[in-house]
Amino acid sequence: MKDLINKLYRNHSLIYKGLLYITTTFLIVYLFPISGKFKYNFEKGKPWQSENYYAPFDFAIIKSPEEINEEKEEISQNAFLYFNLDSLVANKVKELYKTEFSKVFSDTIPRSDRNQLHEAGKDILDKLYAYGILDEAYDFPNDKQVIILKDRTIYEKTVFSNLIRPNAVSQVISNSLTAKRLEAYQSNFVSLFFDLIEPNLTFDKSFTDKALEDEFENISYSRGSVERGTLIISKGEIVEGNKYKLLNSIKSEYESQIWNESNYNWILFAYTLLVALALLMLLLFLRKYRRPVFDDNTKVTFIFFNIYLIVLLTTLVVNYSSKYIYVVPICILPLVFKAFFDARLGLFAHVITVLLLGFIVPNSYEYMFLQILAGIVTILTVSELYKRANLFISVGQITLVYIVAYFAFFVIHEGTIDTINIETFVWFILCGLATLFVQPLIYAYEKIFGLVSDVSLLELSDTNTKLLKELSNKAPGTFHHSLNVANLAESCANEVGANAMLIRVGALYHDIGKMKNPTYFTENQSTGINPHDELSARESSKIIIEHVINGIEIARRNNLPDRVIDFIRTHHGTSMVYYFYMKEKELQDVIVDKGDYSYPGPKPFSKETAILMMCDSVEAASKSLKEPTSTKIDAFVENIINKQIEEDQFLNANITFKEIESIKKVLKHKLANIYHLRIEYPE
């Protein structure tokens, strides 16, 4: 039992990765639509690449969305408008007319004329209330069909133009009086009917909408059917017209079948296998090419978390409305991974994520092509993410690639640009704006996962930080040496394509351990007194070597990132404190253990830490040059770096001999400038 516990403890990191891998796989599969997938891919206007295809079962021919929309549009145009009639209003108005007429038209008017006027008024009321007067001026077409409801039953069918609008009452009065040649009494009738007329028709919107919905529900979404065994399409035949509709119908029918429990479990198992394989490829990539990342469980968790987050966000958008699919800023993923790791890992993880999204999104080939292309552009264009202008320029380029690629796909599918939807381009622009959210997201990730990006490195490179100020006060010579090394290392990094910002920060902090005993290092001995004169070679060597351990402790206390601490640990590798080793050897005249005079390591394990080791050694030793010349500097740089190569100090670093030669050239050139040397002309 004890052996089992010890074994589990020794392998706890791998066990954690296994649990994380399994959990992420099931969480992603849970988001997938569990249905069958049509096994053939086809595009409108392209030849059918597979063998002759026959209907595997009976199915209905589904109408296209355009056909459905056309039917709905036709139904909407022919649909009835429903108005409620208040039947009491007309009778009430006509009764009031009898009493109010005598008040407007006095007895002084001859009786025959009064009777004519009275009949004219009754005719006007009959015309006004023939179908009814609207309660407000509704904006409907005049030829729109109308049904008038009385007590919730159909009373009259007509067209909207027969209904009297409130602002048309005076026109009806005028037309009626003109026809009877009674224009002189128009003002009298207008004043009479102004307070008398009441609307009796009200638009019933809810009833109208319900009737329209009922009509929509009666729409048939299919037209005809195809029997099993019918030839759908032959090999090489162009997918267009009715063939395209048939293939879409059978694809839809296939994916919408009601699956039994056995089929459901098999589909679930198949999805799990595919997702597990995709995530396994990512883990194998990390194990083979990014071992430090693979060994750090926090970083592996961070990578899997971001992949799941993108899949979750995309699934939510697709479930809401697939037309917004391109608003999801997928390119945030490679941006984040490049900020914390490197471009190669960022692109690999992005491709794996897009492949997983292919199970969720419609038009998966088009979507994956666009997203992988955008991811490549992201990796190629984004450099120095801490510079805000670079991010804006990169996002603009990503958005442009989206628009151009989508435009090309649309023309290929449709063969014309007349029906292109400009709204989709707006989604791409919104996606670009959402990608700018990567800056605050990176800051949040730094705090949550304890990672470090170039933005944080830029802050650490400020020489006014608390730790660097303390270094400049306690060990001014070491501080000056660190600045010189930082400048040299940054130039070398730019020459060979290494992370210049990271190496500059590492150089500034690599010797902070010397703050503990600053006077034991020659660059800080301003008084001419050397405390090593009172110590043995072994004691002196121990103090010199301990500045690495002290530096790591100080860095930990001040919460410096691990990426920076790596420079402190490796800047001397496993080299020897050669001066004190030889001193001890001369005094003792016996074999001296080299291990007592060697740094504990480890050796540099990245291009950046290897460059710092070279620059640190060259800058420190350059102080001993007497009357330097170009020839002396060249030989000096060659000797120091070649010795480090002979000691296998760069064996674990991913740096080539070609890059080392480039670094040598930069160091020779920089030292020549520091010592203000002129070109040596032949005599």
XYZ file of C-alpha atoms in Angstrom, residues 276-629:
354
model
C -9.862 12.700 -27.412
C -7.578 12.226 -30.432
C -7.482 15.980 -31.119
C -6.603 16.840 -27.518
C -4.091 13.974 -27.397
C -2.279 15.487 -30.387
C -1.988 18.725 -28.440
C -0.585 16.951 -25.386
C 1.919 15.028 -27.507
C 3.003 18.266 -29.175
C 3.607 19.841 -25.763
C 5.500 16.778 -24.526
C 7.772 16.607 -27.581
C 8.370 20.247 -28.466
C 7.378 22.286 -25.363
C 8.506 20.121 -22.470
C 8.700 22.985 -19.915
C 5.059 23.828 -20.698
C 4.039 20.162 -20.516
C 5.697 19.764 -17.096
C 3.825 22.792 -15.709
C 0.280 21.701 -14.800
C -0.881 25.307 -14.459
C 0.099 26.052 -18.058
C -1.515 22.869 -19.384
C -4.692 23.737 -17.454
C -4.570 27.246 -18.930
C -4.339 25.884 -22.496
C -7.201 23.390 -22.058
C -9.354 26.000 -20.296
C -9.035 28.454 -23.191
C -9.838 25.815 -25.801
C -12.965 24.781 -23.888
C -13.961 28.429 -23.401
C -13.858 29.102 -27.152
C -15.873 25.940 -27.900
C -18.442 26.889 -25.239
C -18.790 30.458 -26.500
C -19.195 29.307 -30.111
C -21.805 26.713 -29.105
C -23.865 29.323 -27.254
C -23.797 31.652 -30.276
C -24.738 28.849 -32.721
C -27.625 27.768 -30.483
C -28.891 31.367 -30.360
C -28.487 32.137 -34.069
C -25.892 30.732 -36.459
C -25.810 33.986 -38.453
C -23.769 35.544 -35.629
C -21.111 32.812 -35.795
C -18.439 35.131 -37.197
C -18.841 37.584 -34.300
C -17.042 35.131 -31.975
C -13.396 36.354 -31.790
C -11.643 33.007 -32.329
C -8.343 34.788 -33.054
C -8.103 35.770 -29.386
C -6.880 32.198 -28.788
C -3.605 32.388 -30.808
C -3.067 35.933 -29.520
C -3.275 34.795 -25.892
C -1.098 31.718 -26.450
C 1.505 33.735 -28.335
C 1.580 36.308 -25.541
C 2.304 33.669 -22.880
C 4.111 30.967 -24.874
C 5.146 31.217 -28.521
C 3.763 31.433 -32.052
C 4.122 27.741 -32.897
C 2.156 26.570 -29.886
C -0.444 29.279 -30.485
C -1.043 28.205 -34.093
C -1.107 24.473 -33.244
C -3.691 24.984 -30.460
C -5.730 27.284 -32.731
C -5.900 24.650 -35.497
C -6.943 21.935 -33.007
C -9.701 24.222 -31.655
C -11.012 25.076 -35.131
C -11.123 21.363 -36.023
C -13.265 20.757 -32.928
C -15.563 23.643 -33.874
C -16.138 21.997 -37.257
C -18.551 19.593 -35.503
C -20.686 22.471 -34.242
C -20.879 25.184 -36.893
C -22.799 25.122 -40.198
C -20.763 25.234 -43.435
C -17.890 23.692 -41.501
C -15.372 23.662 -44.390
C -15.858 27.358 -45.144
C -15.736 28.206 -41.429
C -12.563 26.196 -40.774
C -10.824 27.601 -43.852
C -11.555 31.190 -42.772
C -10.585 30.629 -39.130
C -7.339 28.762 -39.851
C -6.380 31.434 -42.367
C -7.173 34.161 -39.817
C -5.138 32.289 -37.178
C -2.112 32.142 -39.484
C -2.435 35.871 -40.193
C -2.678 36.505 -36.450
C 0.566 34.632 -35.780
C 2.371 36.282 -38.700
C 1.281 39.858 -38.022
C 1.210 40.213 -34.241
C 4.616 41.061 -32.817
C 5.419 42.993 -29.655
C 1.862 42.756 -28.332
C 2.674 45.288 -25.611
C 2.723 47.979 -28.307
C -0.906 49.025 -28.721
C -0.486 50.212 -32.309
C 0.719 46.735 -33.360
C -2.448 45.121 -32.004
C -4.726 47.582 -33.845
C -2.829 47.044 -37.113
C -2.949 43.260 -36.717
C -6.690 43.266 -35.936
C -7.272 45.374 -39.048
C -5.359 42.853 -41.154
C -7.262 39.927 -39.616
C -10.601 41.624 -40.353
C -9.521 42.313 -43.938
C -8.564 38.648 -44.456
C -11.965 37.569 -43.094
C -13.801 39.891 -45.496
C -11.729 38.957 -48.571
C -11.946 35.198 -47.896
C -15.708 35.320 -47.214
C -16.243 37.374 -50.383
C -14.339 34.758 -52.408
C -16.377 31.888 -50.907
C -19.638 33.722 -51.607
C -18.760 34.305 -55.264
C -17.734 30.630 -55.637
C -21.059 29.459 -54.160
C -23.403 31.958 -55.830
C -21.523 32.982 -58.980
C -22.613 36.602 -58.468
C -22.249 39.461 -56.002
C -25.774 40.792 -56.484
C -27.187 38.914 -53.498
C -24.240 39.367 -51.139
C -25.259 40.189 -47.577
C -23.425 43.291 -46.336
C -24.559 42.468 -42.803
C -22.004 39.619 -42.645
C -19.172 42.116 -43.158
C -20.493 44.027 -40.132
C -20.122 40.805 -38.100
C -16.478 40.571 -39.179
C -15.860 44.165 -38.069
C -17.499 43.444 -34.707
C -15.308 40.338 -34.428
C -12.239 42.519 -34.965
C -13.373 44.950 -32.271
C -14.009 42.049 -29.883
C -10.471 40.777 -30.569
C -9.119 43.999 -29.033
C -10.461 42.666 -25.719
C -7.352 40.456 -25.644
C -5.379 43.090 -23.702
C -7.549 43.121 -20.536
C -7.987 39.353 -20.935
C -4.208 38.838 -20.839
C -3.993 40.969 -17.699
C -6.731 38.894 -16.034
C -5.009 35.635 -16.991
C -1.737 36.873 -15.510
C -3.423 37.399 -12.169
C -5.488 34.176 -12.238
C -2.893 31.718 -13.569
C 0.307 33.466 -12.454
C 1.663 33.695 -16.021
C 3.750 36.479 -17.525
C 3.360 38.235 -20.876
C 5.391 40.836 -22.757
C 3.218 43.534 -21.193
C 4.402 42.484 -17.728
C 7.971 42.206 -19.008
C 7.750 45.797 -20.219
C 6.759 46.877 -16.709
C 9.622 44.873 -15.185
C 12.139 46.463 -17.571
C 11.535 49.859 -15.974
C 14.725 50.678 -14.020
C 12.627 52.622 -11.507
C 11.104 49.439 -10.091
C 11.719 48.850 -6.394
C 14.107 45.910 -6.871
C 16.279 47.570 -9.530
C 16.473 50.762 -7.461
C 17.654 48.679 -4.523
C 20.261 47.041 -6.776
C 21.527 50.422 -8.006
C 21.865 51.672 -4.391
C 23.496 48.578 -2.859
C 25.552 47.405 -5.830
C 25.944 50.255 -8.341
C 28.700 48.465 -10.259
C 26.532 45.372 -10.671
C 23.610 47.560 -11.770
C 25.777 49.204 -14.435
C 27.046 45.788 -15.532
C 23.429 44.529 -15.805
C 22.454 47.492 -17.994
C 25.389 46.826 -20.324
C 24.544 43.119 -20.510
C 20.878 43.994 -21.200
C 21.864 46.204 -24.138
C 24.231 43.585 -25.566
C 21.736 40.739 -25.097
C 18.875 42.703 -26.659
C 20.954 43.410 -29.784
C 21.940 39.733 -30.051
C 18.325 38.606 -29.578
C 17.144 40.865 -32.384
C 19.848 39.448 -34.637
C 18.795 35.796 -34.198
C 15.035 36.283 -33.741
C 14.856 35.576 -29.999
C 12.504 37.284 -27.517
C 14.305 40.612 -27.043
C 11.964 41.887 -24.320
C 12.312 38.710 -22.242
C 16.108 38.634 -22.522
C 16.410 42.311 -21.590
C 14.405 41.792 -18.404
C 16.383 38.633 -17.593
C 19.641 40.541 -18.034
C 18.518 43.369 -15.742
C 17.742 40.955 -12.903
C 20.286 38.165 -13.469
C 22.773 39.429 -10.833
C 20.411 40.684 -8.106
C 21.884 38.042 -5.783
C 25.031 40.184 -5.530
C 23.089 42.647 -3.350
C 23.641 40.346 -0.356
C 27.456 40.683 -0.460
C 28.119 43.463 -2.997
C 31.736 44.242 -2.003
C 32.868 40.672 -2.793
C 32.405 41.432 -6.491
C 35.058 43.529 -8.242
C 32.631 45.873 -10.014
C 31.467 47.174 -6.597
C 34.928 47.554 -5.005
C 35.354 51.320 -5.307
C 37.673 51.698 -2.263
C 40.408 49.428 -3.607
C 39.988 47.006 -0.685
C 39.345 43.415 -1.717
C 37.674 41.355 1.077
C 38.747 38.152 -0.682
C 42.318 38.829 0.498
C 41.259 37.706 3.979
C 39.461 34.539 2.795
C 40.585 31.216 1.486
C 39.992 30.374 -2.156
C 37.303 27.868 -1.157
C 35.424 30.475 0.960
C 35.684 33.106 -1.754
C 34.432 30.647 -4.339
C 31.459 29.770 -2.136
C 30.444 33.443 -1.772
C 30.736 34.010 -5.518
C 28.707 30.907 -6.362
C 26.016 31.708 -3.772
C 25.005 34.891 -5.599
C 22.934 32.642 -7.912
C 21.056 31.025 -4.994
C 20.663 34.409 -3.280
C 19.334 35.889 -6.507
C 16.680 33.166 -6.792
C 15.588 33.769 -3.181
C 15.359 37.546 -3.684
C 13.424 37.025 -6.931
C 10.948 34.692 -5.191
C 10.381 37.189 -2.381
C 9.688 39.936 -4.910
C 7.316 37.757 -6.991
C 9.391 37.806 -10.154
C 8.003 35.454 -12.847
C 9.602 32.041 -13.340
C 10.618 33.031 -16.874
C 12.816 35.761 -15.377
C 14.134 33.560 -12.556
C 15.332 31.093 -15.219
C 17.931 33.664 -16.273
C 19.242 33.948 -12.699
C 19.530 30.151 -12.395
C 21.264 29.562 -15.722
C 23.440 32.603 -16.462
C 26.577 30.750 -15.257
C 25.354 27.252 -16.128
C 27.749 24.671 -14.633
C 30.896 26.719 -15.318
C 33.721 27.108 -12.817
C 34.952 30.034 -10.729
C 38.244 29.562 -12.546
C 40.328 32.220 -10.764
C 39.834 30.773 -7.280
C 40.110 27.209 -8.569
C 43.569 27.914 -9.969
C 44.514 29.839 -6.830
C 43.580 26.865 -4.643
C 45.391 24.488 -6.964
C 48.597 26.527 -6.840
C 48.528 26.779 -3.044
C 47.669 23.153 -2.314
C 49.596 21.623 -5.198
C 47.149 18.721 -5.054
C 44.128 17.599 -7.040
C 41.249 19.946 -6.203
C 37.602 18.872 -6.557
C 36.166 20.912 -9.432
C 32.676 20.487 -8.010
C 33.540 22.821 -5.128
C 34.312 25.585 -7.627
C 31.460 25.019 -10.085
C 28.065 26.675 -10.256
C 25.158 24.330 -9.524
C 23.433 25.000 -12.855
C 21.292 24.161 -14.657
C 22.764 24.862 -18.061
C 20.868 27.290 -20.282
C 17.814 25.526 -21.760
C 16.517 28.174 -24.161
C 17.900 30.443 -26.827
C 17.385 33.482 -24.585
C 19.192 32.062 -21.535
C 22.094 30.921 -23.766
C 22.457 34.423 -25.225
C 22.504 35.942 -21.739
C 25.280 33.566 -20.652
C 27.435 34.648 -23.596
C 26.773 38.367 -23.135
C 27.313 38.224 -19.359
C 30.669 36.473 -19.686
C 31.895 38.728 -22.492
C 30.819 41.985 -20.806
C 32.322 41.028 -17.424
C 35.622 39.857 -18.896
C 35.905 42.855 -21.237
C 36.812 45.037 -18.238
C 40.148 43.243 -18.063
C 41.178 44.191 -21.622
C 44.335 46.305 -21.745
C 44.705 48.652 -24.722
C 41.933 46.915 -26.710
C 42.124 46.669 -30.482
